[in-house]
XYZ file of C-alpha atoms in Angstrom:
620
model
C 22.303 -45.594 -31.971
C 23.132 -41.948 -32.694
C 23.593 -40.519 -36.306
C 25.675 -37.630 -37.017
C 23.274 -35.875 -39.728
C 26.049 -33.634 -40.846
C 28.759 -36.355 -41.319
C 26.255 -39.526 -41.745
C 28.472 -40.942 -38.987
C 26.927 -43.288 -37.071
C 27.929 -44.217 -33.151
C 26.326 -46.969 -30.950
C 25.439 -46.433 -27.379
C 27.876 -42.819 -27.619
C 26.951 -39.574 -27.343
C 29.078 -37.188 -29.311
C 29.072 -33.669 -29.125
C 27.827 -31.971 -32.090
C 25.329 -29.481 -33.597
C 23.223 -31.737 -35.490
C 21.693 -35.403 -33.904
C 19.050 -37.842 -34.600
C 18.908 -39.755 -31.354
C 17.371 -43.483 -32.525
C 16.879 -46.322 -29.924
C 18.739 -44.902 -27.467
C 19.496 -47.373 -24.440
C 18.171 -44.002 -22.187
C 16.221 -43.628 -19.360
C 13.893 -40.192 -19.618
C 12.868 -38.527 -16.443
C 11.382 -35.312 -14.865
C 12.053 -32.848 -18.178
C 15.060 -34.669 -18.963
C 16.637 -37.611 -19.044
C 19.342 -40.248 -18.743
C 21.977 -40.327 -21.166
C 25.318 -42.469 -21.357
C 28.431 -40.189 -23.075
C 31.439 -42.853 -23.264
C 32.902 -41.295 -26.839
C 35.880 -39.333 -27.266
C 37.428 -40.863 -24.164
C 35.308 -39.114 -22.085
C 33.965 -40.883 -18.705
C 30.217 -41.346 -18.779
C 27.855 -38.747 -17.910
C 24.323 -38.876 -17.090
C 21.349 -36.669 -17.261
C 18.255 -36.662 -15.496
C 14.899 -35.111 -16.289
C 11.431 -35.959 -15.900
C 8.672 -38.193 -16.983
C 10.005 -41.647 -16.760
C 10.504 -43.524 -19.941
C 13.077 -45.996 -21.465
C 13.682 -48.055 -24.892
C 11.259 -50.194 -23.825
C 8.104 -47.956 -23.412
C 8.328 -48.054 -19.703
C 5.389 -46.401 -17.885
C 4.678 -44.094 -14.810
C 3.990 -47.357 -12.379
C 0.421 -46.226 -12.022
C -1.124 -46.502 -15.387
C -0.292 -46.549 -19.336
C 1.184 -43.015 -19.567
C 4.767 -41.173 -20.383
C 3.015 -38.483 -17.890
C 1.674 -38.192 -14.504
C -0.239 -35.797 -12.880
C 2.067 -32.892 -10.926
C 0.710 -33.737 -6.948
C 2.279 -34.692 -3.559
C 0.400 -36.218 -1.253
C 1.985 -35.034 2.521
C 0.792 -36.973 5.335
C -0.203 -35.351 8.921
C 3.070 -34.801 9.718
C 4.034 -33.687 6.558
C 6.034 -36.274 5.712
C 5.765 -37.384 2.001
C 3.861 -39.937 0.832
C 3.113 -40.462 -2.896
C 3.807 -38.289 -6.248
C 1.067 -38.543 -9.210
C -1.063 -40.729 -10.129
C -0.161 -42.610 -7.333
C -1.081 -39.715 -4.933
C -4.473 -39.323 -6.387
C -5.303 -43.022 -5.565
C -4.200 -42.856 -1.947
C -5.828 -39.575 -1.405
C -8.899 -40.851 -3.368
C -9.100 -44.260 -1.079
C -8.399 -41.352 2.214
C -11.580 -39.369 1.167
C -13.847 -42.032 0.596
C -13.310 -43.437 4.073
C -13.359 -39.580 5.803
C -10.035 -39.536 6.782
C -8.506 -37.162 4.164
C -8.623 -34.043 6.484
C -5.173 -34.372 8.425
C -3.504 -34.979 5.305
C -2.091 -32.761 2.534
C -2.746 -33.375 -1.041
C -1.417 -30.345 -3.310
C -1.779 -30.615 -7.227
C -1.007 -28.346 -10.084
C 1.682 -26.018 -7.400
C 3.901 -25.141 -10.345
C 1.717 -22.343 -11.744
C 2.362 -21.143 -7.551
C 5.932 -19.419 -9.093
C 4.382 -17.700 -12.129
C 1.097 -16.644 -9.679
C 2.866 -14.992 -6.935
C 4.680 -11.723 -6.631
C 7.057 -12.798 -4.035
C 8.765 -15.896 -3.566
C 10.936 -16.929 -0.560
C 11.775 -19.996 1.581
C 8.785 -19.197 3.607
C 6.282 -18.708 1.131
C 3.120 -20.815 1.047
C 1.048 -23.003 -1.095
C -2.727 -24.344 0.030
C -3.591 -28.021 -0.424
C -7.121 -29.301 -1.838
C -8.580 -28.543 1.715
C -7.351 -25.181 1.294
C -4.994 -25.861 4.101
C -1.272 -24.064 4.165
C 2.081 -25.625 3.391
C 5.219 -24.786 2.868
C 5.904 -24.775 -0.975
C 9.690 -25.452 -0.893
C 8.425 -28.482 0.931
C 6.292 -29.453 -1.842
C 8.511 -28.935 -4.611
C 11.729 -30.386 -2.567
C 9.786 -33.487 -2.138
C 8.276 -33.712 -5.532
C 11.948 -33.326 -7.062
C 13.713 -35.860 -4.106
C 10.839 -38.285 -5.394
C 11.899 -38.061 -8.908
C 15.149 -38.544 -8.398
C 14.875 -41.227 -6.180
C 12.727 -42.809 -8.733
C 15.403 -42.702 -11.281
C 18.595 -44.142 -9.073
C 16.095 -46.810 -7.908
C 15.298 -47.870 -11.203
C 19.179 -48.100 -12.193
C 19.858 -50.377 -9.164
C 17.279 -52.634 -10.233
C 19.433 -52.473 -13.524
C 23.148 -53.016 -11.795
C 23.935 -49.474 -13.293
C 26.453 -48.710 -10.226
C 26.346 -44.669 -11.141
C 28.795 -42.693 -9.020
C 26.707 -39.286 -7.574
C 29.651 -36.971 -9.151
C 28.388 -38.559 -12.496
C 25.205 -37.599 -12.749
C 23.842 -34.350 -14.262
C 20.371 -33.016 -13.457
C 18.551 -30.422 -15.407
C 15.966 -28.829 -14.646
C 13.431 -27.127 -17.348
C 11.623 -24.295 -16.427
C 9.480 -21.890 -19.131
C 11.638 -18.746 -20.343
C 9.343 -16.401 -19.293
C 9.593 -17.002 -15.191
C 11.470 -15.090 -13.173
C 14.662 -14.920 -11.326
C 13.102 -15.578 -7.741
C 11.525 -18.432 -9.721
C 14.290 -19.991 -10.793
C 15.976 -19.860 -7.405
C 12.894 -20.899 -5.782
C 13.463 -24.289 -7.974
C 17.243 -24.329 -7.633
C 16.739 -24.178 -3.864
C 14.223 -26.704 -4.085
C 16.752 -28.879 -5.957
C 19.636 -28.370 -3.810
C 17.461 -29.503 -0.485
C 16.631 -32.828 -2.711
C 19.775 -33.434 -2.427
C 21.098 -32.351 -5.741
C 24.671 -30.739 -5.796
C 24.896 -27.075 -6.632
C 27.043 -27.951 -9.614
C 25.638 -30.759 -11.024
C 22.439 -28.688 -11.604
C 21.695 -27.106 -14.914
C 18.627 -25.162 -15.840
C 16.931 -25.189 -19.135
C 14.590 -22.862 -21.141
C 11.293 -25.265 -21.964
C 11.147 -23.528 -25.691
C 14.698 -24.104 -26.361
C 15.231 -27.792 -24.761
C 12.103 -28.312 -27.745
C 13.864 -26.290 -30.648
C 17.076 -28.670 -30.126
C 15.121 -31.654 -30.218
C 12.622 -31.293 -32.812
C 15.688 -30.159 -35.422
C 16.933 -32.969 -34.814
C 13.913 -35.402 -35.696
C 13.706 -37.477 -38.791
C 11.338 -36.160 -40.925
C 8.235 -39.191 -40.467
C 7.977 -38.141 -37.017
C 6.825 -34.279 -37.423
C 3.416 -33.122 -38.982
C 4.256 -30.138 -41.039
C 1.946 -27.342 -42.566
C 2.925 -25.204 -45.258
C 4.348 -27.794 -47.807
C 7.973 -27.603 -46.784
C 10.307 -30.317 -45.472
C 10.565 -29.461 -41.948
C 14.660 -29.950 -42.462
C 14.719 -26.597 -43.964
C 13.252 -24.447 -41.546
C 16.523 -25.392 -39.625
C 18.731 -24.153 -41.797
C 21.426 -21.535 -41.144
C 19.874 -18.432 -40.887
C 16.090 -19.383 -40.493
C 13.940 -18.315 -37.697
C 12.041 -20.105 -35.925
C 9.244 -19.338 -33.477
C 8.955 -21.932 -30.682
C 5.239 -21.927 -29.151
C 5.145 -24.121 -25.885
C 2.316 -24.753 -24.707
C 1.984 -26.627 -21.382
C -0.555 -27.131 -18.546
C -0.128 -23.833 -17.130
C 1.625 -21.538 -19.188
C 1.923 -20.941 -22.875
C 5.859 -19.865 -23.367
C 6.700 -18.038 -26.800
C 10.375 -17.685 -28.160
C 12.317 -17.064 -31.326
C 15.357 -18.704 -32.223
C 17.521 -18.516 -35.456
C 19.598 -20.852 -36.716
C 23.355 -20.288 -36.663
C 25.834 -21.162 -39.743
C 26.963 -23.714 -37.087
C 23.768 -24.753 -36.903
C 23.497 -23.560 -33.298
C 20.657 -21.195 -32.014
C 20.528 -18.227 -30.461
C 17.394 -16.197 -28.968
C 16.739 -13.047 -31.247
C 13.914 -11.742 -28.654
C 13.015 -11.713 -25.190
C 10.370 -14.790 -24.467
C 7.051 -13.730 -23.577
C 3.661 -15.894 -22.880
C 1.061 -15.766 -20.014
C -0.902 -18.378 -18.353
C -2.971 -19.884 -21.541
C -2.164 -23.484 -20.596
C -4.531 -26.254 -20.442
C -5.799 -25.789 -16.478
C -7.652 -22.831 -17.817
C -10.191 -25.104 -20.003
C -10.697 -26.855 -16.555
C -11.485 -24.113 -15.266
C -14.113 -23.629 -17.839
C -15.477 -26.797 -17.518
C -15.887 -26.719 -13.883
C -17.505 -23.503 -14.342
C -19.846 -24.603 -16.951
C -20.715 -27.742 -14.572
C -21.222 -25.328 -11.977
C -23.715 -23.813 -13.635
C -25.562 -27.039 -14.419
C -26.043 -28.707 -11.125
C -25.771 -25.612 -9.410
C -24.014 -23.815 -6.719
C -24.864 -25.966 -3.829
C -24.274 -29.373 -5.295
C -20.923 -28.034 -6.591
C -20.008 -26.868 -3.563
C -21.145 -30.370 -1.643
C -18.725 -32.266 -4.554
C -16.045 -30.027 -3.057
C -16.562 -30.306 0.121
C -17.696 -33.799 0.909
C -16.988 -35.960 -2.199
C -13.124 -34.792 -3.188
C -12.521 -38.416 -4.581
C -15.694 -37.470 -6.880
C -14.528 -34.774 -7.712
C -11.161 -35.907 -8.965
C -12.766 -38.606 -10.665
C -14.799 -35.826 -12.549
C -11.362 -33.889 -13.634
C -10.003 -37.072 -14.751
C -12.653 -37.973 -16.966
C -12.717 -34.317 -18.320
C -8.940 -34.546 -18.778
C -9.098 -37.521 -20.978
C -12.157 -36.327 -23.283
C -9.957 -33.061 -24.041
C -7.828 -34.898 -25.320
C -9.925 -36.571 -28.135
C -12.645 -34.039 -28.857
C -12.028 -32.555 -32.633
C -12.779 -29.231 -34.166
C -15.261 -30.913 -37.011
C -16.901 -33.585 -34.053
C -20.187 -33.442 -34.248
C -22.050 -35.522 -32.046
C -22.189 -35.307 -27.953
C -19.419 -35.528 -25.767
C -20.887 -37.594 -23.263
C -19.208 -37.423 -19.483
C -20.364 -39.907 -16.891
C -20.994 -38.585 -13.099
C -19.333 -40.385 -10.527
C -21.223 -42.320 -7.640
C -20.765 -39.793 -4.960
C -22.420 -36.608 -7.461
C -25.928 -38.913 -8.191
C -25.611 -40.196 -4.424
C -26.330 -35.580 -3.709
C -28.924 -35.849 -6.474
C -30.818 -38.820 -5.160
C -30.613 -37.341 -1.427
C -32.028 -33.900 -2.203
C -34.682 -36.174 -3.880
C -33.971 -34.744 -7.653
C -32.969 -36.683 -10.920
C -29.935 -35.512 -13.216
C -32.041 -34.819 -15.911
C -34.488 -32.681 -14.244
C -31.545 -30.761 -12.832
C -30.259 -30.433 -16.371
C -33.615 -29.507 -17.726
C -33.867 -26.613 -15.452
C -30.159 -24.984 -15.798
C -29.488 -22.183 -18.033
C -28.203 -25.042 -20.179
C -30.840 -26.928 -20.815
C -30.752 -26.685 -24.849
C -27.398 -27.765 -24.991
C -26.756 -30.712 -22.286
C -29.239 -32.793 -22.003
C -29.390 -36.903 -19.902
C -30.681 -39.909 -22.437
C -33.225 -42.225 -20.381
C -31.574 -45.445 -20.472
C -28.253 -42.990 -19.469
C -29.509 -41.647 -16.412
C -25.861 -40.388 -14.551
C -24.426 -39.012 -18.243
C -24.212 -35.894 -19.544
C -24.485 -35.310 -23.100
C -22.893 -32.068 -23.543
C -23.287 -30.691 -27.683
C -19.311 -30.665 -29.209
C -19.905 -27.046 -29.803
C -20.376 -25.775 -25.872
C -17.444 -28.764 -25.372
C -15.415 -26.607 -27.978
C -15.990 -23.277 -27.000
C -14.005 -23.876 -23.970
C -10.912 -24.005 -25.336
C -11.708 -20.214 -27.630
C -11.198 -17.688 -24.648
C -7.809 -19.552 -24.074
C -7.042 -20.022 -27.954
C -7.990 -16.673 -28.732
C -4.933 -15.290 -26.267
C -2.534 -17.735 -27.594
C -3.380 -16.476 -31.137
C -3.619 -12.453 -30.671
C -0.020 -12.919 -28.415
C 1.409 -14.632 -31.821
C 0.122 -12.220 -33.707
C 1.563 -9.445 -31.876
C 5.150 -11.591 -31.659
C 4.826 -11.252 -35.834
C 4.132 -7.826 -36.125
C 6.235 -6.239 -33.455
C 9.389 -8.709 -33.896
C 12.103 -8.541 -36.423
C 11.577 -11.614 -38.224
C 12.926 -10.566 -41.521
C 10.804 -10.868 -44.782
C 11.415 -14.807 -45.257
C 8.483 -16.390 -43.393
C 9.525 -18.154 -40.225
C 8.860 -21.612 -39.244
C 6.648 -22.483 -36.275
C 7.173 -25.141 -33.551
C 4.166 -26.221 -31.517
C 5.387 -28.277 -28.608
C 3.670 -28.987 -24.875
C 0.863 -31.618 -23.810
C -1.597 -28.513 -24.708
C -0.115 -28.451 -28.358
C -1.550 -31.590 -28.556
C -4.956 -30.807 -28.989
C -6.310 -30.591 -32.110
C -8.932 -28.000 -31.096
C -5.693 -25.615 -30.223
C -3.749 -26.252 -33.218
C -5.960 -26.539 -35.906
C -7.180 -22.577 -34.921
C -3.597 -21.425 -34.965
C -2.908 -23.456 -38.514
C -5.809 -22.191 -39.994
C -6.193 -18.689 -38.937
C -5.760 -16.245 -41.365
C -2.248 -14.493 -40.004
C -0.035 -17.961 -40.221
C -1.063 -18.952 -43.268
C 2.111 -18.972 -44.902
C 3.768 -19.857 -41.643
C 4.927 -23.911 -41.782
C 3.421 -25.341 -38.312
C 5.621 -27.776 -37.110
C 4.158 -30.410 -34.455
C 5.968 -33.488 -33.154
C 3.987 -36.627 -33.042
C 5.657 -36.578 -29.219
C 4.726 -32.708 -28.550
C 4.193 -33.770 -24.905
C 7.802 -34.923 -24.665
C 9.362 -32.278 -26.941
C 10.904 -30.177 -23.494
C 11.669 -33.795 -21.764
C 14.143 -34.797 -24.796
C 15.511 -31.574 -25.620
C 16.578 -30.937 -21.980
C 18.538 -33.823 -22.378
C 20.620 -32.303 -25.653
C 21.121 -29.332 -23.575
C 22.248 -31.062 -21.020
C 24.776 -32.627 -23.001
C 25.800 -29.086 -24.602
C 24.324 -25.886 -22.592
C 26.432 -23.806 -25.489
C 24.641 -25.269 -28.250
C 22.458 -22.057 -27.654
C 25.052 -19.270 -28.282
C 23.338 -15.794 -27.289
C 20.204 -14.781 -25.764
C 18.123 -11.397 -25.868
C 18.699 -9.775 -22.272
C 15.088 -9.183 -20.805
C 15.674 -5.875 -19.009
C 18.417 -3.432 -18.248
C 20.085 -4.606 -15.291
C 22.587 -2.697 -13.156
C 23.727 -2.364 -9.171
C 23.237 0.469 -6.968
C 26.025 2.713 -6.858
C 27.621 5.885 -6.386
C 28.762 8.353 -8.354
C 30.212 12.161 -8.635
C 27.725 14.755 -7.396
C 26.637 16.449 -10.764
C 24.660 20.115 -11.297
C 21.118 18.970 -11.850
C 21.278 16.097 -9.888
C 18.242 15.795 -7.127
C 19.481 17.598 -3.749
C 18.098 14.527 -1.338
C 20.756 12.083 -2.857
C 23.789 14.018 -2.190
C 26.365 12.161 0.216
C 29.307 14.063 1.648
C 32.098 11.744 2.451
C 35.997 11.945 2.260
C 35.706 15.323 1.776
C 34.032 14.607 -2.442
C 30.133 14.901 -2.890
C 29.020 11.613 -4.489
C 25.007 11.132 -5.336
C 23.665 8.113 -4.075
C 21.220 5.720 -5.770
C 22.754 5.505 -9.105
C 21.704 2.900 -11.585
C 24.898 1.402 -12.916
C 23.869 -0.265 -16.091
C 25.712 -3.498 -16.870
C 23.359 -4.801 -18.983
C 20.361 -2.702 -21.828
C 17.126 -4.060 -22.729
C 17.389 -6.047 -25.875
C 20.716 -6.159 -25.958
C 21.997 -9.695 -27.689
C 24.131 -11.007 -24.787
C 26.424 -14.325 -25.359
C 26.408 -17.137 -23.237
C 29.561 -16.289 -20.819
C 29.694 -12.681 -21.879
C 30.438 -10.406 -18.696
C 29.663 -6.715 -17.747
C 32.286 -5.670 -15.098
C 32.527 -2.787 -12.765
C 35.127 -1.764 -10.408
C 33.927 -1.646 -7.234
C 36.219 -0.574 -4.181
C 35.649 -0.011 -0.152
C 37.745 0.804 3.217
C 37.612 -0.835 6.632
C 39.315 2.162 7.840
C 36.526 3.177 10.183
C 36.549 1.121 13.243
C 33.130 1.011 13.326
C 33.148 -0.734 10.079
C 36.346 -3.174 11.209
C 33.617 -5.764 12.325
C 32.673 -6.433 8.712
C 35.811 -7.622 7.356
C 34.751 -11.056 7.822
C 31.116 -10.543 6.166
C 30.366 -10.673 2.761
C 30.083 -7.605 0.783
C 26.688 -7.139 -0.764
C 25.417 -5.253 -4.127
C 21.863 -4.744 -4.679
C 20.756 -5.446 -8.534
C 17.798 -4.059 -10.090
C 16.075 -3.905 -13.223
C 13.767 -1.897 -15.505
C 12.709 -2.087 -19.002
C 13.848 1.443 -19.519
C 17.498 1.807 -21.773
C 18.992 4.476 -19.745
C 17.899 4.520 -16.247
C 19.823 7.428 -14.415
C 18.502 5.960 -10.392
C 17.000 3.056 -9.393
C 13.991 4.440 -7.515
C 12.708 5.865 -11.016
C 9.376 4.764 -12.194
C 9.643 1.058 -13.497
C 12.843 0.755 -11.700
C 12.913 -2.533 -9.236
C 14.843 -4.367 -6.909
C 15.783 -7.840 -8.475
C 17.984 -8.935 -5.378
C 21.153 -8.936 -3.927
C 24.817 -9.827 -5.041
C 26.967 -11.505 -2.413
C 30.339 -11.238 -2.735
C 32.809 -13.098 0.001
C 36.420 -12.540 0.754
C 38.463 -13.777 -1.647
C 41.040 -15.093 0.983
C 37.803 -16.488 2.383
C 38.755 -15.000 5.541
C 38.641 -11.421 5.437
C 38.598 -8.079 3.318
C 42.028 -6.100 3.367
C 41.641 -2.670 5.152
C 41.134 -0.958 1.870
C 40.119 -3.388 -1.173
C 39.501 -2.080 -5.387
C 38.644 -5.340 -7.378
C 36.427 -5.996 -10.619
C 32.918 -7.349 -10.485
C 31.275 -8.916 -13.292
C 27.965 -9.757 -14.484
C 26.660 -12.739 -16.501
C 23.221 -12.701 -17.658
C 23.349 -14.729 -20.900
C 23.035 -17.924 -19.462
C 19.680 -19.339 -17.745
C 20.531 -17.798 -14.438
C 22.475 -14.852 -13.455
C 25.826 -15.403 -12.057
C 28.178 -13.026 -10.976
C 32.333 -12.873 -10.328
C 34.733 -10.965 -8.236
C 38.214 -10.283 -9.015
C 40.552 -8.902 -6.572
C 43.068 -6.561 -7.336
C 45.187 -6.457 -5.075
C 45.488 -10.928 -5.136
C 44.229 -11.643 -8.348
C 41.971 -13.881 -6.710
C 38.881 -14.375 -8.279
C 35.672 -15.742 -6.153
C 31.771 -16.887 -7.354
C 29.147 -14.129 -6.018
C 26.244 -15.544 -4.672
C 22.701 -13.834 -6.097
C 19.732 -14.471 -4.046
C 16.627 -12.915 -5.617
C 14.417 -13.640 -2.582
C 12.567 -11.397 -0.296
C 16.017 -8.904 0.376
C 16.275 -5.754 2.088
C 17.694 -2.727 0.585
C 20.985 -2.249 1.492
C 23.385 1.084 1.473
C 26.318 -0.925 1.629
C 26.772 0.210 -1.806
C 30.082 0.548 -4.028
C 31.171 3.708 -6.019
C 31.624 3.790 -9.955
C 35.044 4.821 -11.312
């Protein structure tokens, strides 16, 4: 059932269009940061959305255990042909391992920080597996997604849902703060799944959350600050949406529109303060109790061990309390007291001897345990905290959040630690801040993708993240540097001009357009050959207002505009059309208009690995 909380209307098994929903035992399907929705209101013909982390009315499970979430791994065989995703992947390649046989294949877990982490992304770009063995990473993701997906249309078979393809919609959340090669790198990944171009939509994780939890009825959200969460979504509020997953923590602000809308009043920022980096900790901290060389034997001999140890550690995260104050106590698997007994040592003399000896210590009747004191267990989690909370405190006191205090929206599996929250509700700076955390945070992104799905224009405007413009020509002017003057048809033009479409900070509305006139001559026969090839703009960016050329300081190449023919055959001799720029949406997309036909034609943008160019166009 679906409720209309502005008219009280109430619909069964419909999905209606509108700002304001409270989605209630929804016959739905939720999948891979989305889900499956069934629209058959207003006459409309059903449409479906798919997302990720497989869940229906009836609590239905990842196959492999009791959990709405699985581990993000792909187990590749030998010849790299897939195998197993999640939990189900950790099994096989456990069950590999433990019988030696592990090294031919390739097991690859946690590759979504791999798009954040690198500085170039193409279709050739690599990712290592647990062996430390390369693969391609389009691979990985490709068959990750295909997996999903699969997963989904098998499960509606089973249910004698006949869904035609051209009636399915996929989205695809990603956090606000990657970048554009990113987001291509996961489009492309998509599209080789199988996915059409145009039934792919992309979604920003913090604003797939801010739909959804504005929607929520009010027993489901734990609020701070002493206000009914219901008004922090009022028309003209702000809200700051903190999501905080496994790899990245993603900040936004939204405000609320008098339509009850939202629209992004700042560019999102964040950095990699997810939940991986207290793994990291506690690896490092068990590192330092058994030492280097029995870590380093776990790693290289006893993987399935090893997993086994990040599993356990996974789980007691998720319990341990700020005000705990007896041991956390983590058992060893087989394979780690199998090293101990064979270099003729015990655990606890091990323990005894480390640096950490005051605060871990092995009871004698729990001889493969450690007890590990809740504070060491806490203090994990403060280097990561401590970024989370000094970024937040920098979004308040740089950002123009008005004098009413905004609301705060914790969302993410990481938001779901008490540890983490409980140091952001009680420091000092939010105090007068209402923290709002769904009882679902995990699942926040998941559900709202689905909303936006529904409604991409539900959010209105966003804050553009740089100043974006092409490289272009213009008249020669007095002042202008001597090595970019170009001579041709009898005019000086200077080369390298930064055409700005787009300025830093600007509020840009979804389907707003920058435009340019752009114009070029086949005249030349050398230059007759291209007719049939696309024309190509390079786009760049900087974070300065007014760039004057794009090889200033700060200045760089984003990627390349390709425009084709818009009789799809070939360019006139001599062409003058429009091009336009939209930015406001989740991914750039650019337009042509011709002139001289009044044809207008989709530019492609590929923000991969490009070459400059000098095929450039001149500014009029």
């Amino acid at each position: 059932m679906i409720i209309d909380l502005l008219t009280r209307k109430k619909y069964t098994n419909q999905f209606c269009y509108g700002s304001a929903l409270y989605v209630h035992k929804l016959e739905a399907i939720w999948s891979f940061a989305v889900g499956l929705l069934i629209n058959t209101c207003h006459g409309c013909p059903p449409r479906f959305y798919f997302g990720c982390c497989y869940r229906h009315r009836n609590n239905l499970h990842w196959p492999d255990g009791p959990s709405y979430k699985t581990p993000t791994c792909v187990l590749l065989d030998s010849e790299k042909t897939f195998h197993s995703f999640g939990r189900e992947a950790e099994n096989k390649y456990i069950s590999l391992a433990e019988n030696e046989e592990h090294e031919d294949w390739y097991f690859v877990t946690r590759f979504k920080m791999l798009l954040m982490e690198k500085e170039e992304l193409d279709e050739n770009t690599l990712v290592e597996d647990m062996d430390k063995k390369p693969i391609s990473a389009l691979l990985v993701f490709t068959e990750a997604i295909k997996y999903l997906k699969n997963h989904l249309l098998n499960d509606l078979k089973k249910r004698n849902l006949d869904v035609p393809d051209n009636q399915i919609k996929w989205v695809l959340t990603v956090p606000a703060i990657w970048s554009d090669p990113a987001k291509q790198f996961m489009r492309t990944a998509a599209e080789r799944a199988n996915i059409p171009h145009s039934s792919l939509t992309l979604a920003y994780e913090p604003e797939a959350a801010a739909l959804y939890c504005r929607l929520l009825p009010i027993d489901t959200m734990k609020v701070a600050g002493g206000t009914n969460y219901l008004s922090c979504f009022e028309p003209g509020k702000k809200i700051i949406i903190v999501d905080l997953g496994g790899g990245t923590a993603d900040i936004s602000i939204n405000e609320v529109t008098k339509e009850h809308n939202l629209k992004t009043i700042d560019r999102a920022t964040g950095g990699d303060w997810g939940g991986t980096n207290i793994d990291k900790k506690y690896l490092k901290f068990l590192e330092e109790v058994l030492g280097n060389n029995i870590m380093e034997e776990i790693r290289r001999d006893y993987r399935s061990d090893l997993l086994e140890i990040q599993q356990d550690f996974e789980e007691q995260k998720r319990k341990v309390t700020p005000d705990r104050d007896h041991d956390v106590v983590i058992r060893m698997p087989g394979g780690v007291m199998e090293i101990i007994r064979n270099k003729k040592q015990k655990l606890a003399d091990i323990v005894e001897s480390s640096e950490h000896s005051g605060t871990v210590s092995v009871k004698e009747n729990q001889r493969d345990r450690l007890h590990i004191k809740a504070r060491i267990f806490i203090s994990f989690f403060k280097e990561t905290t401590q970024h989370i909370i000094s970024h937040l405190q920098q979004v308040l006191d740089s950002r123009h959040l008005g004098h009413i205090p905004p609301a705060m929206v914790m969302v993410g599996g990481f938001s779901e630690s008490v540890i983490v929250t409980d140091a952001i509700r009680n420091h000092e700076s939010f105090q007068n801040i209402k923290v709002i955390i769904p009882t679902e945070a995990r699942l926040a992104v998941l559900k709202g993708a689905v909303l936006f799905g529904h409604n991409p224009t539900v959010v209105i405007s966003r804050m553009a993240k740089y100043s974006y413009g092409i490289r272009s020509y213009r008249t020669f002017k007095k002042g202008d540097p001597v090595e970019k003057r170009l001579k041709e048809e009898g005019k000086e033009w200077c080369r390298d001009y930064f055409k700005k479409l787009f300025t830093i900070n600007q509020e840009v509305t979804v389907g707003e357009r920058s435009a340019v006139t752009i114009k070029d001559s086949y005249k030349d026969k050398n230059r007759q050959a291209k007719r049939t090839m696309k024309h190509t703009l390079d786009l760049y960016f900087t974070t300065e207002k007014d760039p004057n050329f794009i090889d200033e300081k700060g200045c760089m190449k984003l990627g390349q505009v390709q425009i084709p023919p818009p009789d799809g055959k070939e360019w006139p001799m001599e062409w003058t059309g429009d091009f336009e720029l939209e930015i406001g949406g989740t991914e750039i997309i650019g337009h042509f208009k011709d002139r001289n036909s009044g044809k207008t034609v989709i530019a492609s943008f590929n923000a991969f690995g490009v070459p400059f160019h000098y095929n450039t166009p001149k500014a009029m």
